[in-house]
């Protein structure tokens, strides 16, 4: 059951458009690319809060639905494709309803991923290489590298889908990698917040302790969930 939940968890994160590490790097790059100033910090926080609850709410909904239906029976066909997921859910909510639900979820996750994952990776690579890396730049010789990598990210993704690669297993693998790297990334973010940010914008009081505690819990769960996947426990 634990492995089943992790399996569905990996898929639901893709459906909801939630990618922990990608979101971290996407957000900091997006803030720069949007040219936000100090006056926009409050609105940016509200956007982040709404997006977090929306994506996590969708993910939790799917985990609960699959656990209460397919997971509860204890017996189901191998879930190796998106079609298998819809077919397995069909007997509980109806075949057409299951196909529509899974289809819309995949489409929503794909649209978000087209922005978050592709842009986060493109911004990161081009920043390291010292190339121009902004959507505000017109397509010319100086920005060609940025747009080329961004386009290639979508082309490679499309090829993998059309090649009928084991997308479910790939999604689970990506989430395992996420879990392994999440403690490092969160730890570095907490250190940067405490050392690099101006004191005016650092966390204070109960908010600081609450956020730090939640980060530690997430980091612990991220490491723990690796075990069932690789067979450590």
mmCIF file of N, CA, C and O in Angstrom, residues 139-179:
data_model
loop_
_atom_site.group_PDB
_atom_site.id
_atom_site.type_symbol
_atom_site.label_atom_id
_atom_site.label_comp_id
_atom_site.label_asym_id
_atom_site.label_seq_id
_atom_site.Cartn_x
_atom_site.Cartn_y
_atom_site.Cartn_z
ATOM 1 N N UNK A 139 14.177 37.644 -30.094
ATOM 2 C CA UNK A 139 14.977 36.547 -30.644
ATOM 3 C C UNK A 139 16.015 37.115 -31.608
ATOM 4 O O UNK A 139 15.690 37.614 -32.691
ATOM 5 N N UNK A 140 17.266 37.068 -31.182
ATOM 6 C CA UNK A 140 18.361 37.503 -32.040
ATOM 7 C C UNK A 140 19.577 36.628 -31.756
ATOM 8 O O UNK A 140 19.469 35.611 -31.066
ATOM 9 N N UNK A 141 20.703 37.022 -32.283
ATOM 10 C CA UNK A 141 21.901 36.189 -32.135
ATOM 11 C C UNK A 141 22.306 36.033 -30.665
ATOM 12 O O UNK A 141 22.728 34.963 -30.240
ATOM 13 N N UNK A 142 22.141 37.099 -29.874
ATOM 14 C CA UNK A 142 22.559 37.044 -28.475
ATOM 15 C C UNK A 142 21.635 36.187 -27.607
ATOM 16 O O UNK A 142 22.069 35.590 -26.629
ATOM 17 N N UNK A 143 20.358 36.161 -27.938
ATOM 18 C CA UNK A 143 19.398 35.383 -27.138
ATOM 19 C C UNK A 143 19.038 34.048 -27.776
ATOM 20 O O UNK A 143 18.194 33.320 -27.260
ATOM 21 N N UNK A 144 19.683 33.719 -28.886
ATOM 22 C CA UNK A 144 19.352 32.483 -29.614
ATOM 23 C C UNK A 144 19.581 31.242 -28.754
ATOM 24 O O UNK A 144 18.809 30.277 -28.822
ATOM 25 N N UNK A 145 20.633 31.255 -27.944
ATOM 26 C CA UNK A 145 20.936 30.090 -27.101
ATOM 27 C C UNK A 145 19.824 29.813 -26.115
ATOM 28 O O UNK A 145 19.429 28.657 -25.913
ATOM 29 N N UNK A 146 19.299 30.882 -25.507
ATOM 30 C CA UNK A 146 18.221 30.732 -24.524
ATOM 31 C C UNK A 146 16.982 30.119 -25.163
ATOM 32 O O UNK A 146 16.423 29.131 -24.669
ATOM 33 N N UNK A 147 16.554 30.688 -26.277
ATOM 34 C CA UNK A 147 15.336 30.200 -26.928
ATOM 35 C C UNK A 147 15.532 28.812 -27.537
ATOM 36 O O UNK A 147 14.599 28.008 -27.587
ATOM 37 N N UNK A 148 16.738 28.512 -27.991
ATOM 38 C CA UNK A 148 17.019 27.182 -28.558
ATOM 39 C C UNK A 148 16.888 26.098 -27.493
ATOM 40 O O UNK A 148 16.265 25.057 -27.719
ATOM 41 N N UNK A 149 17.468 26.342 -26.315
ATOM 42 C CA UNK A 149 17.369 25.360 -25.229
ATOM 43 C C UNK A 149 15.929 25.207 -24.766
ATOM 44 O O UNK A 149 15.463 24.097 -24.496
ATOM 45 N N UNK A 150 15.205 26.315 -24.700
ATOM 46 C CA UNK A 150 13.796 26.269 -24.286
ATOM 47 C C UNK A 150 12.956 25.450 -25.269
ATOM 48 O O UNK A 150 12.123 24.630 -24.878
ATOM 49 N N UNK A 151 13.198 25.651 -26.554
ATOM 50 C CA UNK A 151 12.469 24.888 -27.580
ATOM 51 C C UNK A 151 12.852 23.415 -27.524
ATOM 52 O O UNK A 151 11.995 22.525 -27.615
ATOM 53 N N UNK A 152 14.141 23.132 -27.365
ATOM 54 C CA UNK A 152 14.607 21.740 -27.299
ATOM 55 C C UNK A 152 13.995 20.990 -26.120
ATOM 56 O O UNK A 152 13.714 19.793 -26.222
ATOM 57 N N UNK A 153 13.776 21.690 -25.010
ATOM 58 C CA UNK A 153 13.165 21.047 -23.846
ATOM 59 C C UNK A 153 11.775 20.511 -24.192
ATOM 60 O O UNK A 153 11.401 19.405 -23.787
ATOM 61 N N UNK A 154 11.016 21.272 -24.967
ATOM 62 C CA UNK A 154 9.681 20.835 -25.377
ATOM 63 C C UNK A 154 9.751 19.740 -26.434
ATOM 64 O O UNK A 154 8.971 18.776 -26.406
ATOM 65 N N UNK A 155 10.688 19.875 -27.364
ATOM 66 C CA UNK A 155 10.821 18.872 -28.434
ATOM 67 C C UNK A 155 11.213 17.520 -27.858
ATOM 68 O O UNK A 155 10.634 16.485 -28.209
ATOM 69 N N UNK A 156 12.194 17.520 -26.943
ATOM 70 C CA UNK A 156 12.639 16.262 -26.330
ATOM 71 C C UNK A 156 11.514 15.636 -25.518
ATOM 72 O O UNK A 156 11.289 14.425 -25.555
ATOM 73 N N UNK A 157 10.769 16.474 -24.788
ATOM 74 C CA UNK A 157 9.621 15.967 -24.028
ATOM 75 C C UNK A 157 8.576 15.346 -24.929
ATOM 76 O O UNK A 157 8.032 14.274 -24.627
ATOM 77 N N UNK A 158 8.295 15.991 -26.054
ATOM 78 C CA UNK A 158 7.310 15.460 -27.000
ATOM 79 C C UNK A 158 7.770 14.145 -27.597
ATOM 80 O O UNK A 158 6.978 13.204 -27.764
ATOM 81 N N UNK A 159 9.059 14.036 -27.898
ATOM 82 C CA UNK A 159 9.606 12.791 -28.467
ATOM 83 C C UNK A 159 9.468 11.640 -27.472
ATOM 84 O O UNK A 159 9.093 10.521 -27.839
ATOM 85 N N UNK A 160 9.753 11.913 -26.198
ATOM 86 C CA UNK A 160 9.634 10.880 -25.176
ATOM 87 C C UNK A 160 8.191 10.389 -25.048
ATOM 88 O O UNK A 160 7.934 9.187 -24.897
ATOM 89 N N UNK A 161 7.230 11.328 -25.114
ATOM 90 C CA UNK A 161 5.823 10.942 -25.020
ATOM 91 C C UNK A 161 5.406 10.121 -26.236
ATOM 92 O O UNK A 161 4.765 9.074 -26.113
ATOM 93 N N UNK A 162 5.760 10.590 -27.433
ATOM 94 C CA UNK A 162 5.377 9.898 -28.665
ATOM 95 C C UNK A 162 6.082 8.552 -28.805
ATOM 96 O O UNK A 162 5.563 7.646 -29.458
ATOM 97 N N UNK A 163 7.256 8.430 -28.179
ATOM 98 C CA UNK A 163 7.994 7.167 -28.236
ATOM 99 C C UNK A 163 7.433 6.129 -27.267
ATOM 100 O O UNK A 163 7.932 5.006 -27.185
ATOM 101 N N UNK A 164 6.400 6.519 -26.523
ATOM 102 C CA UNK A 164 5.724 5.619 -25.583
ATOM 103 C C UNK A 164 6.681 5.085 -24.523
ATOM 104 O O UNK A 164 6.656 3.902 -24.159
ATOM 105 N N UNK A 165 7.534 5.973 -24.034
ATOM 106 C CA UNK A 165 8.435 5.612 -22.935
ATOM 107 C C UNK A 165 7.604 5.402 -21.677
ATOM 108 O O UNK A 165 6.506 5.930 -21.542
ATOM 109 N N UNK A 166 8.118 4.587 -20.748
ATOM 110 C CA UNK A 166 7.397 4.322 -19.500
ATOM 111 C C UNK A 166 7.305 5.605 -18.666
ATOM 112 O O UNK A 166 8.129 5.867 -17.787
ATOM 113 N N UNK A 167 6.282 6.408 -18.977
ATOM 114 C CA UNK A 167 6.170 7.713 -18.343
ATOM 115 C C UNK A 167 5.874 7.626 -16.851
ATOM 116 O O UNK A 167 6.303 8.464 -16.070
ATOM 117 N N UNK A 168 5.098 6.611 -16.461
ATOM 118 C CA UNK A 168 4.773 6.465 -15.043
ATOM 119 C C UNK A 168 6.030 6.183 -14.234
ATOM 120 O O UNK A 168 6.294 6.807 -13.206
ATOM 121 N N UNK A 169 6.833 5.230 -14.700
ATOM 122 C CA UNK A 169 8.070 4.911 -13.996
ATOM 123 C C UNK A 169 9.035 6.089 -14.010
ATOM 124 O O UNK A 169 9.738 6.337 -13.042
ATOM 125 N N UNK A 170 9.051 6.826 -15.112
ATOM 126 C CA UNK A 170 9.915 7.996 -15.195
ATOM 127 C C UNK A 170 9.488 9.052 -14.179
ATOM 128 O O UNK A 170 10.324 9.694 -13.529
ATOM 129 N N UNK A 171 8.164 9.233 -14.041
ATOM 130 C CA UNK A 171 7.651 10.214 -13.086
ATOM 131 C C UNK A 171 8.034 9.840 -11.658
ATOM 132 O O UNK A 171 8.419 10.694 -10.861
ATOM 133 N N UNK A 172 7.918 8.548 -11.330
ATOM 134 C CA UNK A 172 8.292 8.083 -9.991
ATOM 135 C C UNK A 172 9.790 8.294 -9.762
ATOM 136 O O UNK A 172 10.220 8.742 -8.692
ATOM 137 N N UNK A 173 10.597 8.001 -10.784
ATOM 138 C CA UNK A 173 12.046 8.192 -10.667
ATOM 139 C C UNK A 173 12.387 9.662 -10.411
ATOM 140 O O UNK A 173 13.231 9.979 -9.574
ATOM 141 N N UNK A 174 11.705 10.556 -11.127
ATOM 142 C CA UNK A 174 11.950 11.994 -10.952
ATOM 143 C C UNK A 174 11.603 12.424 -9.539
ATOM 144 O O UNK A 174 12.313 13.230 -8.926
ATOM 145 N N UNK A 175 10.504 11.881 -8.995
ATOM 146 C CA UNK A 175 10.109 12.256 -7.631
ATOM 147 C C UNK A 175 11.088 11.719 -6.594
ATOM 148 O O UNK A 175 11.328 12.351 -5.562
ATOM 149 N N UNK A 176 11.658 10.533 -6.857
ATOM 150 C CA UNK A 176 12.694 9.999 -5.959
ATOM 151 C C UNK A 176 13.908 10.925 -5.978
ATOM 152 O O UNK A 176 14.485 11.252 -4.936
ATOM 153 N N UNK A 177 14.283 11.361 -7.177
ATOM 154 C CA UNK A 177 15.395 12.298 -7.299
ATOM 155 C C UNK A 177 15.076 13.604 -6.588
ATOM 156 O O UNK A 177 15.932 14.194 -5.916
ATOM 157 N N UNK A 178 13.825 14.050 -6.720
ATOM 158 C CA UNK A 178 13.369 15.239 -6.009
ATOM 159 C C UNK A 178 13.544 15.078 -4.506
ATOM 160 O O UNK A 178 14.017 15.978 -3.806
ATOM 161 N N UNK A 179 13.129 13.910 -4.005
ATOM 162 C CA UNK A 179 13.200 13.658 -2.564
ATOM 163 C C UNK A 179 14.641 13.648 -2.068
ATOM 164 O O UNK A 179 14.932 14.128 -0.971
#
